[in-house]
Short mmCIF file of C-alpha atoms in Angstrom, two decimals:
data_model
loop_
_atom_site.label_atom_id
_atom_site.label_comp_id
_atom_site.label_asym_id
_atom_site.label_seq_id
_atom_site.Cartn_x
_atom_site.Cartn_y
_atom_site.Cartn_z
CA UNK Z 54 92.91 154.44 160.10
CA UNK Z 55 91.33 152.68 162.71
CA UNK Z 56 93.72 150.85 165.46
CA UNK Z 57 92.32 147.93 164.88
CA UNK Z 58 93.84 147.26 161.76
CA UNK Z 59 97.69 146.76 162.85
CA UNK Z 60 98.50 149.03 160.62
CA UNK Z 61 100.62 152.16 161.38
CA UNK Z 62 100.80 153.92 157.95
CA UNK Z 63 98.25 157.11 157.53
CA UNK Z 64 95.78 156.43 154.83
CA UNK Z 65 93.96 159.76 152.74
CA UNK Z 66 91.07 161.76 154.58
CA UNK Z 67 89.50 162.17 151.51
CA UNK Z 68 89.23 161.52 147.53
CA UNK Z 69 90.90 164.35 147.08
CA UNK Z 70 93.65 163.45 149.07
CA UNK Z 71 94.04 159.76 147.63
CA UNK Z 72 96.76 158.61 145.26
CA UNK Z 73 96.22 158.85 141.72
CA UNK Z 74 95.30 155.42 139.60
CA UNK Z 75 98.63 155.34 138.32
CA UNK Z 76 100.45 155.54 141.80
CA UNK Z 77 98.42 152.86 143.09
CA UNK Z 78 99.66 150.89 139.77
CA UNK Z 79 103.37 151.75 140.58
CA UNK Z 80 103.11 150.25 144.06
CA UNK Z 81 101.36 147.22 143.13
CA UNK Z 82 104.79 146.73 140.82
CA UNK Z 83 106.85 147.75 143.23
CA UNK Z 84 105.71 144.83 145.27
CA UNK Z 85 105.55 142.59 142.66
CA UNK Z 86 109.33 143.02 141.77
CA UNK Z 87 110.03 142.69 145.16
CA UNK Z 88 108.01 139.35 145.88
CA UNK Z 89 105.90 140.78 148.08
CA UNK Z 90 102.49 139.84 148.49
CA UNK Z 91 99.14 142.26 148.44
CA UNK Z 92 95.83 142.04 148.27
CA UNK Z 93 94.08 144.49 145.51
CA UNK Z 94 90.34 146.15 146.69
CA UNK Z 95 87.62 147.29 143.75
CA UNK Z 96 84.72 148.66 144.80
CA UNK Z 97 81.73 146.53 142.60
CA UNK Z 98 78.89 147.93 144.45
CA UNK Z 99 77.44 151.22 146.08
CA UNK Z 100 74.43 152.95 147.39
CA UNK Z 101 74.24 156.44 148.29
CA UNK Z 102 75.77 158.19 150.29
CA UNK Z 103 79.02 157.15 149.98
CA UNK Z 104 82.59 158.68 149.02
CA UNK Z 105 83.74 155.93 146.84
CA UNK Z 106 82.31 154.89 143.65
CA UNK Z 107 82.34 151.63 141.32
CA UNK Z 108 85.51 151.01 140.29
CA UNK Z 109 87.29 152.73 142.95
CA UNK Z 110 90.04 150.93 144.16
CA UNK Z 111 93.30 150.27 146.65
CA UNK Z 112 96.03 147.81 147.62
CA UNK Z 113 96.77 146.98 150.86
CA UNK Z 114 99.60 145.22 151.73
CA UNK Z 115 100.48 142.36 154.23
CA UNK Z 116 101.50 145.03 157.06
CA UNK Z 117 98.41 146.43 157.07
CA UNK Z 118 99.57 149.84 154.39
CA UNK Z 119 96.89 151.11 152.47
CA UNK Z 120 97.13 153.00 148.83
CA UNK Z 121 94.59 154.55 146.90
CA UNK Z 122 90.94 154.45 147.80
CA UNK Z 123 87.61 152.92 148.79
CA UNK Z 124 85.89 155.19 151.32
CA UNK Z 125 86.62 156.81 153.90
CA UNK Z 126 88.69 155.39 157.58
CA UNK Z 127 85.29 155.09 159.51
CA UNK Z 128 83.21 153.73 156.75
CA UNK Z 129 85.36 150.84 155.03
CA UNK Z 130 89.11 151.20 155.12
CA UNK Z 131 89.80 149.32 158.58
CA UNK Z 132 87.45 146.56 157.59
CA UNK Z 133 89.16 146.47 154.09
CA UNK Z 134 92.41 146.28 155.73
CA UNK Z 135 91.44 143.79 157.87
CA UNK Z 136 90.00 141.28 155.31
CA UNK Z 137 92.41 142.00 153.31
CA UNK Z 138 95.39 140.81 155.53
CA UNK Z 139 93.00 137.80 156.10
CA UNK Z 140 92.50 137.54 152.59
CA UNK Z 141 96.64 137.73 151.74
CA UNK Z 142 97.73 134.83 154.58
CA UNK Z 143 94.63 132.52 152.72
CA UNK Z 144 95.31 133.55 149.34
CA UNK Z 145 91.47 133.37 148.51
CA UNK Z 146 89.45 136.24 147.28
CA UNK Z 147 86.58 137.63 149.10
CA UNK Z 148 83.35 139.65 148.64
CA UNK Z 149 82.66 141.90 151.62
CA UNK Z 150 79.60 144.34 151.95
CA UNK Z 151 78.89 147.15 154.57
CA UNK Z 152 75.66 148.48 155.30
CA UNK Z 153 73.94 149.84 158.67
CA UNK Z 154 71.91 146.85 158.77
CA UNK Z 155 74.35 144.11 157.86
CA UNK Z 156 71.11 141.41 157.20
CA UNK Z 157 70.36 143.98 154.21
CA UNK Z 158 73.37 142.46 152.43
CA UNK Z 159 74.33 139.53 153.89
CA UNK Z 160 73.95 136.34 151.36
CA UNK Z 161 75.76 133.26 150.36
CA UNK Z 162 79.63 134.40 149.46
CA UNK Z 163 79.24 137.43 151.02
CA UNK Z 164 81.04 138.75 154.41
CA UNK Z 165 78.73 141.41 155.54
CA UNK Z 166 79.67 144.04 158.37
CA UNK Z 167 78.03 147.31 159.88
CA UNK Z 168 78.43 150.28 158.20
CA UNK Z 169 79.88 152.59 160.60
CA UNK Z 170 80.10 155.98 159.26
CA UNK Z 171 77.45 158.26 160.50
CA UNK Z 172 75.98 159.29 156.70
CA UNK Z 173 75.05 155.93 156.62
CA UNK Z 174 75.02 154.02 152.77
CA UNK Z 175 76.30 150.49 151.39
CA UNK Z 176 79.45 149.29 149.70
CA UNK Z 177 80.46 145.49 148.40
CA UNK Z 178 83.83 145.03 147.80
CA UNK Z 179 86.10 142.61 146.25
CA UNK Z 180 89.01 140.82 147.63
CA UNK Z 181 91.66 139.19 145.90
CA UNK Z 182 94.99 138.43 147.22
CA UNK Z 183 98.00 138.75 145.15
CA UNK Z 184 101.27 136.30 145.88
CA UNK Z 185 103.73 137.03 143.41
CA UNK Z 186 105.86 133.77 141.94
CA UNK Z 187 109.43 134.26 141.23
CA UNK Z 188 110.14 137.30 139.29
CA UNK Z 189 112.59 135.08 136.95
CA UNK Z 190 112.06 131.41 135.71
CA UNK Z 191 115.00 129.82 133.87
CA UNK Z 192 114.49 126.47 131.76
CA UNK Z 193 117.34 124.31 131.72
CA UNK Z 194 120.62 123.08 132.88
CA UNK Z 195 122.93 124.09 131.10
CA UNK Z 196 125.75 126.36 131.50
CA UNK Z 197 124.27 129.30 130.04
CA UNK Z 198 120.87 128.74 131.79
CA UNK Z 199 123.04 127.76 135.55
CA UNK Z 200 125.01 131.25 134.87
CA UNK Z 201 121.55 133.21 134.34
CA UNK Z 202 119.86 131.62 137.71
CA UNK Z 203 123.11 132.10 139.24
CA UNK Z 204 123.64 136.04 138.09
CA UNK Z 205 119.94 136.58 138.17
CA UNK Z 206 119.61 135.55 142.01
CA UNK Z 207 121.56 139.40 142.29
CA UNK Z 208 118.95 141.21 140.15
CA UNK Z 209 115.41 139.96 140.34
CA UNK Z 210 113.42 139.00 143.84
CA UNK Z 211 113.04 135.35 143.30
CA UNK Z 212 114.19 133.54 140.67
CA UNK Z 213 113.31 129.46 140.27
CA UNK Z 214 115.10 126.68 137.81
CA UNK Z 215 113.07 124.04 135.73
CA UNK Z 216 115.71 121.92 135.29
CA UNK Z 217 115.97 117.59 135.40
CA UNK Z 218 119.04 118.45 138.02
CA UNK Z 219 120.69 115.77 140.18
CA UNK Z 220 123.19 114.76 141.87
CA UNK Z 221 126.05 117.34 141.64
CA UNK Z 222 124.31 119.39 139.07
CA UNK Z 223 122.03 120.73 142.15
CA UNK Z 224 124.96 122.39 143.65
CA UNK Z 225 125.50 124.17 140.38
CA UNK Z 226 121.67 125.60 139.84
CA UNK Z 227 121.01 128.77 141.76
CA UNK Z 228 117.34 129.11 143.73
CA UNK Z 229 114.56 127.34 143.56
CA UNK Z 230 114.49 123.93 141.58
CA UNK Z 231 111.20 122.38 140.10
CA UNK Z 232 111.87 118.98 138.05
CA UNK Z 233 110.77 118.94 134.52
CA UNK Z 234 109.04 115.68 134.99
CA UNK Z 235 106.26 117.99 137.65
CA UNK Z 236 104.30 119.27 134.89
CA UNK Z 237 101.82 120.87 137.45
CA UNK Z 238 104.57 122.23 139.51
CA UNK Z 239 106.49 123.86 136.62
CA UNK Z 240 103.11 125.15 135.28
CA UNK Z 241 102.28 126.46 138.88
CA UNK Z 242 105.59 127.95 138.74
CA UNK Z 243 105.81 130.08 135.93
CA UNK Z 244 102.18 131.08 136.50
CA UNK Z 245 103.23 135.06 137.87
CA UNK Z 246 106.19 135.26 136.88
CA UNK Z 247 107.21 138.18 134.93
CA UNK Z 248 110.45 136.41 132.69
CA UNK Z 249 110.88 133.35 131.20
CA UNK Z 250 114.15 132.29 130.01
CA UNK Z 251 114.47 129.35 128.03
CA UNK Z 252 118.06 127.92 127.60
CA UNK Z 253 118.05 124.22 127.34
CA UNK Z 254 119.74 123.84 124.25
CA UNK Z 255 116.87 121.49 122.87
CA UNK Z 256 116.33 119.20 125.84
CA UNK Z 257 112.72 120.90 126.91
CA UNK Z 258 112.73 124.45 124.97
CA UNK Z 259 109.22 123.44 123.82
CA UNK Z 260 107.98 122.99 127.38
CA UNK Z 261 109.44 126.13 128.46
CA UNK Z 262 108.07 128.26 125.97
CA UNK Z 263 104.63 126.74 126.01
CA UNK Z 264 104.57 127.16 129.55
CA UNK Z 265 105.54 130.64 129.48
CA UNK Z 266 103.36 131.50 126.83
CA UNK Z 267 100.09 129.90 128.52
CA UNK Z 268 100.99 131.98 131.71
CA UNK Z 269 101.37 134.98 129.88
CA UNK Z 270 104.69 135.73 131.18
CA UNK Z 271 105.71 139.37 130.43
CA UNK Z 272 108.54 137.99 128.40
CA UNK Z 273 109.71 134.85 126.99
CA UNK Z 274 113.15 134.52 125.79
CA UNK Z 275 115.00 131.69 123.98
CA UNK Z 276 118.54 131.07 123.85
CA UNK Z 277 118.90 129.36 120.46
CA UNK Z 278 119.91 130.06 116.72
CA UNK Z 279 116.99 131.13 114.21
CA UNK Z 280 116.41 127.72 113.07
CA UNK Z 281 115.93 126.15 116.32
CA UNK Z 282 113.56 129.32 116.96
CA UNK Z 283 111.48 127.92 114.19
CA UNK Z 284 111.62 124.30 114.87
CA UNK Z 285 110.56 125.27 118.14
CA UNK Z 286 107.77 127.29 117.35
CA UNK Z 287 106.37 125.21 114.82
CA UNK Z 288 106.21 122.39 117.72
CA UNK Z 289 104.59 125.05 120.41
CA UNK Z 290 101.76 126.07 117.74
CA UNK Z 291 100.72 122.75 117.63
CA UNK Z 292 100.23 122.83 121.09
CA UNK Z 293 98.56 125.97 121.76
CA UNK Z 294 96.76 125.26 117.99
CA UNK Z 295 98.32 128.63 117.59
CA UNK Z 296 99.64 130.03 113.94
CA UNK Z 297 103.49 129.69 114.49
CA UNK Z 298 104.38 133.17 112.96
CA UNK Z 299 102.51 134.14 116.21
CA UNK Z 300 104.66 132.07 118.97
CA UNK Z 301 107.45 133.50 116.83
CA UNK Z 302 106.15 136.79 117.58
CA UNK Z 303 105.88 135.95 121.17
CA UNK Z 304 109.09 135.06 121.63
CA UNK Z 305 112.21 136.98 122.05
CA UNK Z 306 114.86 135.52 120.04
CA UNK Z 307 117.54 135.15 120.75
CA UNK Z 308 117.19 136.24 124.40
CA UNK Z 309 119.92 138.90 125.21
CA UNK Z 310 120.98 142.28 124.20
CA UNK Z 311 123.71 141.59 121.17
CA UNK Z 312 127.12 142.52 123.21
CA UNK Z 313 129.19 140.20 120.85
CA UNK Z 314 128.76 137.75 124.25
CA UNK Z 315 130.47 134.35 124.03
CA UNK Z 316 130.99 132.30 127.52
CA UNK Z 317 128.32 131.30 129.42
CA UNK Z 318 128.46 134.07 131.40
CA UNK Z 319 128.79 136.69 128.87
CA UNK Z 320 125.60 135.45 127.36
CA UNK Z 321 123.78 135.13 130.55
CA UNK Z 322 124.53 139.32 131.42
CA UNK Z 323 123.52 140.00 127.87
CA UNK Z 324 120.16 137.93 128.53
CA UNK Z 325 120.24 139.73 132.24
CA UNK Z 326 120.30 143.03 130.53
CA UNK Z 327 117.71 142.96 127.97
CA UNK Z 328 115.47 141.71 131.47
CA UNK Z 329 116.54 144.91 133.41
CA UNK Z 330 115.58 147.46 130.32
CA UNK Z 331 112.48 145.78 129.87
CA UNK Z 332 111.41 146.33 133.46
CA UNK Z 333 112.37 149.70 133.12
CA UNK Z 334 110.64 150.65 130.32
CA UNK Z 335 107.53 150.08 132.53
CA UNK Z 336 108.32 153.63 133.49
CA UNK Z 337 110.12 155.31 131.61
CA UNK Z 338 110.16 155.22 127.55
CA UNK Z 339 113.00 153.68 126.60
CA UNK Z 340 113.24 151.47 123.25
CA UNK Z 341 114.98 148.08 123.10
CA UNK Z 342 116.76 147.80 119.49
CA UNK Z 343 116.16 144.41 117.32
CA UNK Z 344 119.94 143.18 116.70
CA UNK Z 345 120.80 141.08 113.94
CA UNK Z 346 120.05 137.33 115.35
CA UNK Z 347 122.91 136.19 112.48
CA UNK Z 348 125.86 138.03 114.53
CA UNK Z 349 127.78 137.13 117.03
CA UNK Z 350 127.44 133.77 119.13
CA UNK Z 351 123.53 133.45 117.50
CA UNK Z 352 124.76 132.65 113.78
CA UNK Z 353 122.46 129.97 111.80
CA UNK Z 354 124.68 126.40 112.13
CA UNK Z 355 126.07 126.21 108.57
CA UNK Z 356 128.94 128.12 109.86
CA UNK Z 357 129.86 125.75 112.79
CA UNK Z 358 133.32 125.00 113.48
CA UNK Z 359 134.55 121.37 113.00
CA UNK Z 360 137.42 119.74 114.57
CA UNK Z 361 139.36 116.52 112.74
CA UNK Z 362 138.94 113.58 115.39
CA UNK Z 363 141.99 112.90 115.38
CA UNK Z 364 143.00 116.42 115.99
CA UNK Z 365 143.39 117.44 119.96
CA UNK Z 366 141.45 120.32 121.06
CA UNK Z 367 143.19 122.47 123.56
CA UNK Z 368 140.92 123.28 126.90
CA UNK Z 369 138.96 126.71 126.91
CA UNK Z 370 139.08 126.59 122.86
CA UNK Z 371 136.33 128.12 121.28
CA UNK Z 372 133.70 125.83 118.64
CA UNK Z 373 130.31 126.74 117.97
CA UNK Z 374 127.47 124.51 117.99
CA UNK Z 375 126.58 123.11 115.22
CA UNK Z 376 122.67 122.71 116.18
CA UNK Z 377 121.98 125.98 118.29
CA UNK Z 378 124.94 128.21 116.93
CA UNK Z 379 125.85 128.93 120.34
CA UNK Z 380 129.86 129.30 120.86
CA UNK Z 381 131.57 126.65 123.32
CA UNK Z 382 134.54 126.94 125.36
CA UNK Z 383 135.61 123.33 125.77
CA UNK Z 384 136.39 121.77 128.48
CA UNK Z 385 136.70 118.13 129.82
CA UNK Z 386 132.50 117.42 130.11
CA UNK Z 387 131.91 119.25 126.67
CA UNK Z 388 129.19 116.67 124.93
CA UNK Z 389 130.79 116.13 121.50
CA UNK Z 390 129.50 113.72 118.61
CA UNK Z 391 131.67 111.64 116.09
CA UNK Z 392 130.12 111.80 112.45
CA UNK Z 393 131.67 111.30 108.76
CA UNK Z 394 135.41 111.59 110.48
CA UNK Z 395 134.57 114.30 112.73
CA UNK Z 396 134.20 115.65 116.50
CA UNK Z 397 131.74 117.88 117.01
CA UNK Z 398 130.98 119.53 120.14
CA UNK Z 399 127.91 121.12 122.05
CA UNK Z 400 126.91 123.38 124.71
CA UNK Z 401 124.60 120.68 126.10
CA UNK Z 402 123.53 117.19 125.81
CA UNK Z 403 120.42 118.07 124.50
CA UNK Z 404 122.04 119.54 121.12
CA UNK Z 405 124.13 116.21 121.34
CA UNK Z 406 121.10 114.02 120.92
CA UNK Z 407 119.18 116.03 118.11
CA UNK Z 408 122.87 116.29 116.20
CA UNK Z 409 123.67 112.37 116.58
CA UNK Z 410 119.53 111.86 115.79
CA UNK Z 411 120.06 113.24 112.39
CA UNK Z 412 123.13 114.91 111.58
CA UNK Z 413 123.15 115.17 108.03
CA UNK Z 414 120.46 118.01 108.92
CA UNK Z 415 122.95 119.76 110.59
CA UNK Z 416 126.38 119.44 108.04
CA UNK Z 417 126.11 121.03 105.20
CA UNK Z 418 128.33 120.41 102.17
CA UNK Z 419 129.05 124.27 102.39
CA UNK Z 420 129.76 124.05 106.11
CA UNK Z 421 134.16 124.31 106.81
CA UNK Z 422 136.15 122.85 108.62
CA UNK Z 423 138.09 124.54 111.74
CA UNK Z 424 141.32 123.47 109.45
CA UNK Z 425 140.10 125.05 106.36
CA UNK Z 426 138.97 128.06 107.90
CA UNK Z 427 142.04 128.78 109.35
CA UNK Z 428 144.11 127.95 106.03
CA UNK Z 429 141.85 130.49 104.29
CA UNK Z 430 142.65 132.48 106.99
CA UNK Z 431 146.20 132.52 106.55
CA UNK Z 432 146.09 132.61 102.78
CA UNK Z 433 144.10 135.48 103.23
#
């Protein structure tokens, strides 16, 4: 490697000596997971003789370390390093061509330098900068979607919150915060990222998974019951004029690993999970199992709990929601919704408004009451 490059890392002799395709690959993800920028370099043009051929390639990354290959040290790789630092601080792509008479190549777009090595030829190559966005985007406020930013921060290299957060709710959110209302800024955002998590219990689950979808996120997961996965899809096909048994395809619902998870937090390690398998089944061949989205906290709303409003409900009880399915531990700032008689209560506001919107679409003449179930209980 020439000294000119900053660079103090050894880079192959030869072709023979390069890293294999594949190793280059693993790097470029191991940089990627870490947030790290790069800058990948194809070779798109050659004339004899030279070492590297069309579709020969390398990353090099922002301290000057090159992997794989695209000629040899004295005929490209200190000039590819170079521009490709350049290229990584800019974050535009570049063309670049090397031939003993630079003139020979030189033309609009096109950096052109001296070939240096002795056997003489020509190579173009192409520049482009990679800048990683946050390996994790969670959509939403709520408590599930706070305890997945907030458990997430531990596990992935960046993680950022779309979220309409103020006030004291800012505290709460952990990383990066990008208001709903920028719909350039949460579209930048999720561009590059590898997960999407969608728990907004109904305020903006549409936006999120749209927005994941366009960016072709790796994954795109949805904390809701079936029927909200449906509603929602059915919505997001519109606006991708997509078929919506394909955005149901798309999307992983509901996000998580089934662990029989019911707080917040439980939900948010099962979601965190399912994320950490996934990234490592880009090496190694493991297979995530489909669980039953009608267990556990997931169940379709017909079985919500209901609680008499005249009845007190004790602190840290346990209702599910009757729009998303999702099990609440109540507290003092649990939304709740009087209808027909009865409290209800939500993980969210957003599940609030759609239930107090139209509620006979969530209560079913078949659906109990907390009361009932437990005197069937007992009689049982």
């Amino acid at each position: 490697m020439a000294e000119d490059d900053g660079s103090d890392v050894t880079a192959p002799a030869s072709r023979a000596e390069a890293p294999s395709s594949e190793h280059v690959r693993e790097r470029a993800r191991e940089l990627e997971r870490a947030g790290q920028p790069y800058a990948r370099v194809t070779v798109v043009r050659r004339e004899p003789p030279v070492s590297a051929n069309v579709g020969d390639s390398a990353i090099v990354t922002s301290d000057g370390e090159l992997v794989g290959w695209v000629g040899g040290a004295e005929c490209a790789e200190s000039v590819a390093v170079r521009e490709a630092r350049a290229a990584i601080e800019s974050g535009e792509s570049t063309l670049i061509g090397l031939a003993p008479d630079p003139a020979d190549v030189e033309r609009t777009g096109l950096k052109a330098f001296p070939m240096t090595c002795h056997s003489g030829g020509t190579l173009e190559l192409f520049v482009e900068p990679v800048v990683p966005g946050p390996e994790l985007v969670v959509v939403g406020d709520s408590p599930v979607a706070r305890a997945v930013a907030r458990l997430g921060g531990d596990v992935f290299s960046g993680v950022t919150v779309v979220a309409d957060a103020d006030g004291d709710r800012e505290d709460v959110l952990a990383g990066d915060t990008v208001p709903v209302s920028d719909t350039a800024g949460v579209a930048q955002t999720v561009v590059g990222a590898t997960y999407v998590v969608v728990a907004s219990m109904g305020e903006y689950d549409e936006l999120g998974v749209a927005t994941g979808l366009r960016a072709g996120a790796e994954y795109v997961g949805l904390v809701a019951s079936d029927r909200r996965r449906d509603e929602v899809a059915t919505a997001v096909a519109e606006q991708l004029d997509a078929d919506p048994d394909d955005v149901v395809g798309a999307v992983t619902t509901p996000a998580g690993f089934d662990i029989n998870a019911r707080s917040p937090e439980e939900i948010a390690v099962s979601v965190l999970a399912e994320l950490v398998a996934l990234r490592r089944d880009a090496d190694d061949p493991i297979r995530i199992e489909t669980r039953d989205a009608t267990d556990g906290p997931w169940r379709d709303a017909p079985a919500a709990e209901r609680v008499d409003s005249g009845d007190s409900v004790p602190v840290d009880a346990t209702v599910v929601d009757p729009v998303c399915g999702m099990d609440v531990t109540v507290d003092g700032e649990t939304p709740t919704v009087e209808h027909g008689g009865e409290t209800y209560r939500f993980c969210g506001q957003g599940c609030a408004d759609a239930f107090a919107a139209e509620p006979d679409r969530y209560v079913g003449e078949g659906t109990a009451s907390a009361t009932e179930r437990s005197e069937e209980a007992t009689d049982g």
